[in-house]
Amino acid sequence: MNDTEIKSIHEFSQISQKNMQEWNKYLHLATKLKRPKGYELYKSGELWNKLYLCLQGEAKLVRVSHEGKEKILWQGVAPCLLGEGPFFDGLPTLSNFIITKPSVLYAFSADTVYSVLLKDPDIVTSIIRHLSRKIRLVHNQNCCLSFSELSSRICMYLHQKMSISDDKKQFYSIPGLTQQDLANHLSVHRVTLNKTLRLLEQQGIIGPYNKKITYILDIDAFMELIQE
């Protein structure tokens, strides 16, 4: 993996430092909120009347079936936007936004958002880019469900969360999900996920799975699985 590829390992959700300079100019127009872990920002069926900018913490978008089964659709790590889709399409959200780490949010009213959009093309570009990345993520998820083996899908997820040590010798991933949550995210049973994780360990591709840190032991084999 070359330096360009290493630099490209970022969360899909995060706003770039350059774009954050634009958003910082308008924080005084928003309401600052602090929300604890587990707080439901919006529930399924509700209308969004605010656009949220998360400056600290994390959130997830989940869909819950009638049987109570939860599937994680998206995870946001600060700095990121929350709820652009339901905010702009004006329809009730079909999923729940839940805070997964204590967070600091800035809530922008609809009037404020549209006023800013009319005068600042950089904010328009930032929102479009953010939405485009989410569309890309959903598209990739659909392709994975249709074509990819589970081992490849696991590696794709770990790649989204991957970093490299300061000495550039050790790749690792910070999944942030328990095996059950990851199984739900990948639409498989936990037992099936566990067997595939064990197989990846036996092949020497990754170390033991842990939501806090999972080591990538064979980066070439890891990348080959992603590209399959």
PDB file of N, CA, C and O in Angstrom, residues 3-58:
ATOM      1  N   ASP A   3       1.742   5.576  -0.160  1.00  0.00           N
ATOM      2  CA  ASP A   3       1.372   6.691   0.705  1.00  0.00           C
ATOM      3  C   ASP A   3       0.017   7.276   0.332  1.00  0.00           C
ATOM      4  O   ASP A   3      -0.755   7.701   1.191  1.00  0.00           O
ATOM      5  N   THR A   4      -0.301   7.307  -0.973  1.00  0.00           N
ATOM      6  CA  THR A   4      -1.586   7.852  -1.409  1.00  0.00           C
ATOM      7  C   THR A   4      -2.730   7.020  -0.876  1.00  0.00           C
ATOM      8  O   THR A   4      -3.747   7.546  -0.416  1.00  0.00           O
ATOM      9  N   GLU A   5      -2.576   5.681  -0.933  1.00  0.00           N
ATOM     10  CA  GLU A   5      -3.623   4.804  -0.425  1.00  0.00           C
ATOM     11  C   GLU A   5      -3.759   4.933   1.083  1.00  0.00           C
ATOM     12  O   GLU A   5      -4.861   4.906   1.617  1.00  0.00           O
ATOM     13  N   ILE A   6      -2.623   5.098   1.774  1.00  0.00           N
ATOM     14  CA  ILE A   6      -2.664   5.259   3.223  1.00  0.00           C
ATOM     15  C   ILE A   6      -3.427   6.523   3.587  1.00  0.00           C
ATOM     16  O   ILE A   6      -4.270   6.535   4.476  1.00  0.00           O
ATOM     17  N   LYS A   7      -3.164   7.606   2.881  1.00  0.00           N
ATOM     18  CA  LYS A   7      -3.831   8.868   3.167  1.00  0.00           C
ATOM     19  C   LYS A   7      -5.324   8.802   2.866  1.00  0.00           C
ATOM     20  O   LYS A   7      -6.097   9.597   3.393  1.00  0.00           O
ATOM     21  N   SER A   8      -5.742   7.864   2.020  1.00  0.00           N
ATOM     22  CA  SER A   8      -7.150   7.791   1.634  1.00  0.00           C
ATOM     23  C   SER A   8      -7.992   7.041   2.649  1.00  0.00           C
ATOM     24  O   SER A   8      -9.205   6.940   2.491  1.00  0.00           O
ATOM     25  N   ILE A   9      -7.385   6.495   3.714  1.00  0.00           N
ATOM     26  CA  ILE A   9      -8.123   5.739   4.710  1.00  0.00           C
ATOM     27  C   ILE A   9      -8.774   6.707   5.684  1.00  0.00           C
ATOM     28  O   ILE A   9      -8.167   7.174   6.618  1.00  0.00           O
ATOM     29  N   HIS A  10     -10.041   7.055   5.420  1.00  0.00           N
ATOM     30  CA  HIS A  10     -10.782   7.972   6.268  1.00  0.00           C
ATOM     31  C   HIS A  10     -12.213   7.472   6.393  1.00  0.00           C
ATOM     32  O   HIS A  10     -12.678   6.674   5.586  1.00  0.00           O
ATOM     33  N   GLU A  11     -12.902   7.979   7.412  1.00  0.00           N
ATOM     34  CA  GLU A  11     -14.319   7.689   7.539  1.00  0.00           C
ATOM     35  C   GLU A  11     -15.060   8.330   6.362  1.00  0.00           C
ATOM     36  O   GLU A  11     -14.771   9.437   5.954  1.00  0.00           O
ATOM     37  N   PHE A  12     -16.056   7.589   5.833  1.00  0.00           N
ATOM     38  CA  PHE A  12     -16.906   8.168   4.798  1.00  0.00           C
ATOM     39  C   PHE A  12     -17.655   9.378   5.343  1.00  0.00           C
ATOM     40  O   PHE A  12     -17.998  10.288   4.614  1.00  0.00           O
ATOM     41  N   SER A  13     -17.924   9.361   6.642  1.00  0.00           N
ATOM     42  CA  SER A  13     -18.850  10.340   7.204  1.00  0.00           C
ATOM     43  C   SER A  13     -18.234  11.694   7.481  1.00  0.00           C
ATOM     44  O   SER A  13     -18.941  12.690   7.576  1.00  0.00           O
ATOM     45  N   GLN A  14     -16.932  11.781   7.652  1.00  0.00           N
ATOM     46  CA  GLN A  14     -16.350  12.989   8.225  1.00  0.00           C
ATOM     47  C   GLN A  14     -16.239  14.157   7.249  1.00  0.00           C
ATOM     48  O   GLN A  14     -15.997  13.973   6.059  1.00  0.00           O
ATOM     49  N   ILE A  15     -16.419  15.349   7.800  1.00  0.00           N
ATOM     50  CA  ILE A  15     -16.252  16.581   7.042  1.00  0.00           C
ATOM     51  C   ILE A  15     -14.768  16.952   7.060  1.00  0.00           C
ATOM     52  O   ILE A  15     -14.110  16.856   8.096  1.00  0.00           O
ATOM     53  N   SER A  16     -14.248  17.367   5.927  1.00  0.00           N
ATOM     54  CA  SER A  16     -12.828  17.702   5.843  1.00  0.00           C
ATOM     55  C   SER A  16     -12.516  18.944   6.666  1.00  0.00           C
ATOM     56  O   SER A  16     -13.398  19.748   6.982  1.00  0.00           O
ATOM     57  N   GLN A  17     -11.247  19.103   6.997  1.00  0.00           N
ATOM     58  CA  GLN A  17     -10.813  20.271   7.768  1.00  0.00           C
ATOM     59  C   GLN A  17     -11.116  21.565   7.012  1.00  0.00           C
ATOM     60  O   GLN A  17     -11.531  22.570   7.613  1.00  0.00           O
ATOM     61  N   LYS A  18     -10.930  21.536   5.710  1.00  0.00           N
ATOM     62  CA  LYS A  18     -11.211  22.726   4.900  1.00  0.00           C
ATOM     63  C   LYS A  18     -12.689  23.100   4.967  1.00  0.00           C
ATOM     64  O   LYS A  18     -13.043  24.281   5.151  1.00  0.00           O
ATOM     65  N   ASN A  19     -13.568  22.095   4.823  1.00  0.00           N
ATOM     66  CA  ASN A  19     -15.004  22.379   4.885  1.00  0.00           C
ATOM     67  C   ASN A  19     -15.436  22.811   6.283  1.00  0.00           C
ATOM     68  O   ASN A  19     -16.369  23.610   6.434  1.00  0.00           O
ATOM     69  N   MET A  20     -14.773  22.281   7.318  1.00  0.00           N
ATOM     70  CA  MET A  20     -15.125  22.670   8.676  1.00  0.00           C
ATOM     71  C   MET A  20     -14.843  24.152   8.912  1.00  0.00           C
ATOM     72  O   MET A  20     -15.544  24.807   9.682  1.00  0.00           O
ATOM     73  N   GLN A  21     -13.853  24.705   8.232  1.00  0.00           N
ATOM     74  CA  GLN A  21     -13.578  26.139   8.357  1.00  0.00           C
ATOM     75  C   GLN A  21     -14.780  26.945   7.885  1.00  0.00           C
ATOM     76  O   GLN A  21     -15.082  28.015   8.434  1.00  0.00           O
ATOM     77  N   GLU A  22     -15.473  26.441   6.863  1.00  0.00           N
ATOM     78  CA  GLU A  22     -16.683  27.115   6.375  1.00  0.00           C
ATOM     79  C   GLU A  22     -17.823  26.988   7.384  1.00  0.00           C
ATOM     80  O   GLU A  22     -18.511  27.961   7.689  1.00  0.00           O
ATOM     81  N   TRP A  23     -18.012  25.768   7.909  1.00  0.00           N
ATOM     82  CA  TRP A  23     -19.096  25.558   8.873  1.00  0.00           C
ATOM     83  C   TRP A  23     -18.880  26.367  10.147  1.00  0.00           C
ATOM     84  O   TRP A  23     -19.842  26.855  10.761  1.00  0.00           O
ATOM     85  N   ASN A  24     -17.636  26.522  10.571  1.00  0.00           N
ATOM     86  CA  ASN A  24     -17.349  27.244  11.810  1.00  0.00           C
ATOM     87  C   ASN A  24     -17.848  28.687  11.773  1.00  0.00           C
ATOM     88  O   ASN A  24     -18.160  29.279  12.816  1.00  0.00           O
ATOM     89  N   LYS A  25     -17.954  29.254  10.573  1.00  0.00           N
ATOM     90  CA  LYS A  25     -18.404  30.636  10.447  1.00  0.00           C
ATOM     91  C   LYS A  25     -19.869  30.802  10.843  1.00  0.00           C
ATOM     92  O   LYS A  25     -20.323  31.924  11.123  1.00  0.00           O
ATOM     93  N   TYR A  26     -20.625  29.685  10.865  1.00  0.00           N
ATOM     94  CA  TYR A  26     -22.071  29.775  11.096  1.00  0.00           C
ATOM     95  C   TYR A  26     -22.525  29.110  12.391  1.00  0.00           C
ATOM     96  O   TYR A  26     -23.733  29.027  12.652  1.00  0.00           O
ATOM     97  N   LEU A  27     -21.577  28.665  13.216  1.00  0.00           N
ATOM     98  CA  LEU A  27     -21.962  27.985  14.458  1.00  0.00           C
ATOM     99  C   LEU A  27     -22.768  28.898  15.386  1.00  0.00           C
ATOM    100  O   LEU A  27     -23.623  28.424  16.144  1.00  0.00           O
ATOM    101  N   HIS A  28     -22.500  30.205  15.313  1.00  0.00           N
ATOM    102  CA  HIS A  28     -23.221  31.132  16.189  1.00  0.00           C
ATOM    103  C   HIS A  28     -24.706  31.222  15.829  1.00  0.00           C
ATOM    104  O   HIS A  28     -25.513  31.728  16.629  1.00  0.00           O
ATOM    105  N   LEU A  29     -25.087  30.727  14.653  1.00  0.00           N
ATOM    106  CA  LEU A  29     -26.487  30.753  14.229  1.00  0.00           C
ATOM    107  C   LEU A  29     -27.242  29.499  14.673  1.00  0.00           C
ATOM    108  O   LEU A  29     -28.463  29.414  14.495  1.00  0.00           O
ATOM    109  N   ALA A  30     -26.530  28.538  15.230  1.00  0.00           N
ATOM    110  CA  ALA A  30     -27.128  27.263  15.615  1.00  0.00           C
ATOM    111  C   ALA A  30     -27.270  27.160  17.136  1.00  0.00           C
ATOM    112  O   ALA A  30     -26.684  27.945  17.889  1.00  0.00           O
ATOM    113  N   THR A  31     -28.058  26.178  17.555  1.00  0.00           N
ATOM    114  CA  THR A  31     -28.226  25.894  18.984  1.00  0.00           C
ATOM    115  C   THR A  31     -27.289  24.761  19.378  1.00  0.00           C
ATOM    116  O   THR A  31     -27.325  23.676  18.792  1.00  0.00           O
ATOM    117  N   LYS A  32     -26.436  25.020  20.374  1.00  0.00           N
ATOM    118  CA  LYS A  32     -25.482  24.003  20.829  1.00  0.00           C
ATOM    119  C   LYS A  32     -26.179  23.036  21.779  1.00  0.00           C
ATOM    120  O   LYS A  32     -26.868  23.449  22.711  1.00  0.00           O
ATOM    121  N   LEU A  33     -25.983  21.741  21.533  1.00  0.00           N
ATOM    122  CA  LEU A  33     -26.620  20.703  22.333  1.00  0.00           C
ATOM    123  C   LEU A  33     -25.585  19.675  22.783  1.00  0.00           C
ATOM    124  O   LEU A  33     -24.659  19.354  22.039  1.00  0.00           O
ATOM    125  N   LYS A  34     -25.758  19.158  23.990  1.00  0.00           N
ATOM    126  CA  LYS A  34     -24.948  18.042  24.470  1.00  0.00           C
ATOM    127  C   LYS A  34     -25.874  16.854  24.697  1.00  0.00           C
ATOM    128  O   LYS A  34     -26.877  16.984  25.403  1.00  0.00           O
ATOM    129  N   ARG A  35     -25.538  15.720  24.081  1.00  0.00           N
ATOM    130  CA  ARG A  35     -26.399  14.552  24.174  1.00  0.00           C
ATOM    131  C   ARG A  35     -25.602  13.337  24.650  1.00  0.00           C
ATOM    132  O   ARG A  35     -24.501  13.086  24.162  1.00  0.00           O
ATOM    133  N   PRO A  36     -26.155  12.553  25.581  1.00  0.00           N
ATOM    134  CA  PRO A  36     -25.438  11.402  26.136  1.00  0.00           C
ATOM    135  C   PRO A  36     -25.520  10.180  25.223  1.00  0.00           C
ATOM    136  O   PRO A  36     -26.349  10.121  24.297  1.00  0.00           O
ATOM    137  N   LYS A  37     -24.685   9.215  25.487  1.00  0.00           N
ATOM    138  CA  LYS A  37     -24.730   7.940  24.771  1.00  0.00           C
ATOM    139  C   LYS A  37     -26.106   7.311  24.953  1.00  0.00           C
ATOM    140  O   LYS A  37     -26.661   7.298  26.057  1.00  0.00           O
ATOM    141  N   GLY A  38     -26.674   6.799  23.862  1.00  0.00           N
ATOM    142  CA  GLY A  38     -27.981   6.158  23.911  1.00  0.00           C
ATOM    143  C   GLY A  38     -29.143   7.083  23.620  1.00  0.00           C
ATOM    144  O   GLY A  38     -30.283   6.612  23.450  1.00  0.00           O
ATOM    145  N   TYR A  39     -28.894   8.382  23.527  1.00  0.00           N
ATOM    146  CA  TYR A  39     -29.969   9.342  23.255  1.00  0.00           C
ATOM    147  C   TYR A  39     -30.469   9.170  21.826  1.00  0.00           C
ATOM    148  O   TYR A  39     -29.687   9.064  20.880  1.00  0.00           O
ATOM    149  N   GLU A  40     -31.794   9.123  21.661  1.00  0.00           N
ATOM    150  CA  GLU A  40     -32.396   9.017  20.333  1.00  0.00           C
ATOM    151  C   GLU A  40     -32.643  10.421  19.793  1.00  0.00           C
ATOM    152  O   GLU A  40     -33.527  11.132  20.278  1.00  0.00           O
ATOM    153  N   LEU A  41     -31.877  10.789  18.798  1.00  0.00           N
ATOM    154  CA  LEU A  41     -31.999  12.124  18.221  1.00  0.00           C
ATOM    155  C   LEU A  41     -33.332  12.270  17.508  1.00  0.00           C
ATOM    156  O   LEU A  41     -34.011  13.291  17.629  1.00  0.00           O
ATOM    157  N   TYR A  42     -33.667  11.262  16.723  1.00  0.00           N
ATOM    158  CA  TYR A  42     -34.977  11.183  16.075  1.00  0.00           C
ATOM    159  C   TYR A  42     -35.403   9.737  16.029  1.00  0.00           C
ATOM    160  O   TYR A  42     -34.579   8.834  15.917  1.00  0.00           O
ATOM    161  N   LYS A  43     -36.715   9.521  16.109  1.00  0.00           N
ATOM    162  CA  LYS A  43     -37.257   8.178  16.016  1.00  0.00           C
ATOM    163  C   LYS A  43     -37.936   7.984  14.666  1.00  0.00           C
ATOM    164  O   LYS A  43     -38.314   8.946  13.993  1.00  0.00           O
ATOM    165  N   SER A  44     -38.089   6.722  14.286  1.00  0.00           N
ATOM    166  CA  SER A  44     -38.754   6.398  13.031  1.00  0.00           C
ATOM    167  C   SER A  44     -40.147   7.018  12.996  1.00  0.00           C
ATOM    168  O   SER A  44     -40.901   6.962  13.967  1.00  0.00           O
ATOM    169  N   GLY A  45     -40.468   7.636  11.855  1.00  0.00           N
ATOM    170  CA  GLY A  45     -41.785   8.240  11.681  1.00  0.00           C
ATOM    171  C   GLY A  45     -41.824   9.734  11.939  1.00  0.00           C
ATOM    172  O   GLY A  45     -42.819  10.394  11.623  1.00  0.00           O
ATOM    173  N   GLU A  46     -40.735  10.290  12.491  1.00  0.00           N
ATOM    174  CA  GLU A  46     -40.710  11.714  12.797  1.00  0.00           C
ATOM    175  C   GLU A  46     -40.186  12.524  11.622  1.00  0.00           C
ATOM    176  O   GLU A  46     -39.413  12.035  10.804  1.00  0.00           O
ATOM    177  N   LEU A  47     -40.611  13.781  11.563  1.00  0.00           N
ATOM    178  CA  LEU A  47     -40.121  14.713  10.551  1.00  0.00           C
ATOM    179  C   LEU A  47     -38.919  15.480  11.099  1.00  0.00           C
ATOM    180  O   LEU A  47     -38.903  15.883  12.252  1.00  0.00           O
ATOM    181  N   TRP A  48     -37.919  15.656  10.226  1.00  0.00           N
ATOM    182  CA  TRP A  48     -36.739  16.433  10.610  1.00  0.00           C
ATOM    183  C   TRP A  48     -36.971  17.900  10.265  1.00  0.00           C
ATOM    184  O   TRP A  48     -37.254  18.234   9.116  1.00  0.00           O
ATOM    185  N   ASN A  49     -36.850  18.759  11.268  1.00  0.00           N
ATOM    186  CA  ASN A  49     -36.961  20.199  11.005  1.00  0.00           C
ATOM    187  C   ASN A  49     -35.673  20.943  11.312  1.00  0.00           C
ATOM    188  O   ASN A  49     -35.630  22.159  11.313  1.00  0.00           O
ATOM    189  N   LYS A  50     -34.598  20.176  11.571  1.00  0.00           N
ATOM    190  CA  LYS A  50     -33.294  20.771  11.833  1.00  0.00           C
ATOM    191  C   LYS A  50     -32.208  19.943  11.157  1.00  0.00           C
ATOM    192  O   LYS A  50     -32.377  18.738  10.949  1.00  0.00           O
ATOM    193  N   LEU A  51     -31.111  20.614  10.833  1.00  0.00           N
ATOM    194  CA  LEU A  51     -29.923  19.928  10.319  1.00  0.00           C
ATOM    195  C   LEU A  51     -28.880  19.963  11.419  1.00  0.00           C
ATOM    196  O   LEU A  51     -28.591  21.026  11.981  1.00  0.00           O
ATOM    197  N   TYR A  52     -28.303  18.802  11.718  1.00  0.00           N
ATOM    198  CA  TYR A  52     -27.375  18.704  12.848  1.00  0.00           C
ATOM    199  C   TYR A  52     -25.935  18.563  12.366  1.00  0.00           C
ATOM    200  O   TYR A  52     -25.645  17.767  11.471  1.00  0.00           O
ATOM    201  N   LEU A  53     -25.058  19.332  13.007  1.00  0.00           N
ATOM    202  CA  LEU A  53     -23.623  19.204  12.801  1.00  0.00           C
ATOM    203  C   LEU A  53     -23.036  18.645  14.091  1.00  0.00           C
ATOM    204  O   LEU A  53     -23.142  19.263  15.148  1.00  0.00           O
ATOM    205  N   CYS A  54     -22.447  17.456  13.994  1.00  0.00           N
ATOM    206  CA  CYS A  54     -21.854  16.801  15.159  1.00  0.00           C
ATOM    207  C   CYS A  54     -20.367  17.155  15.209  1.00  0.00           C
ATOM    208  O   CYS A  54     -19.617  16.800  14.298  1.00  0.00           O
ATOM    209  N   LEU A  55     -19.957  17.877  16.261  1.00  0.00           N
ATOM    210  CA  LEU A  55     -18.556  18.296  16.378  1.00  0.00           C
ATOM    211  C   LEU A  55     -17.746  17.406  17.315  1.00  0.00           C
ATOM    212  O   LEU A  55     -16.521  17.375  17.237  1.00  0.00           O
ATOM    213  N   GLN A  56     -18.428  16.690  18.195  1.00  0.00           N
ATOM    214  CA  GLN A  56     -17.765  15.718  19.076  1.00  0.00           C
ATOM    215  C   GLN A  56     -18.687  14.515  19.234  1.00  0.00           C
ATOM    216  O   GLN A  56     -19.896  14.682  19.351  1.00  0.00           O
ATOM    217  N   GLY A  57     -18.083  13.309  19.232  1.00  0.00           N
ATOM    218  CA  GLY A  57     -18.870  12.116  19.472  1.00  0.00           C
ATOM    219  C   GLY A  57     -19.166  11.312  18.225  1.00  0.00           C
ATOM    220  O   GLY A  57     -18.547  11.504  17.174  1.00  0.00           O
ATOM    221  N   GLU A  58     -20.147  10.423  18.333  1.00  0.00           N
ATOM    222  CA  GLU A  58     -20.528   9.533  17.241  1.00  0.00           C
ATOM    223  C   GLU A  58     -22.033   9.275  17.290  1.00  0.00           C
ATOM    224  O   GLU A  58     -22.667   9.397  18.343  1.00  0.00           O
TER     225      GLU A  58
END
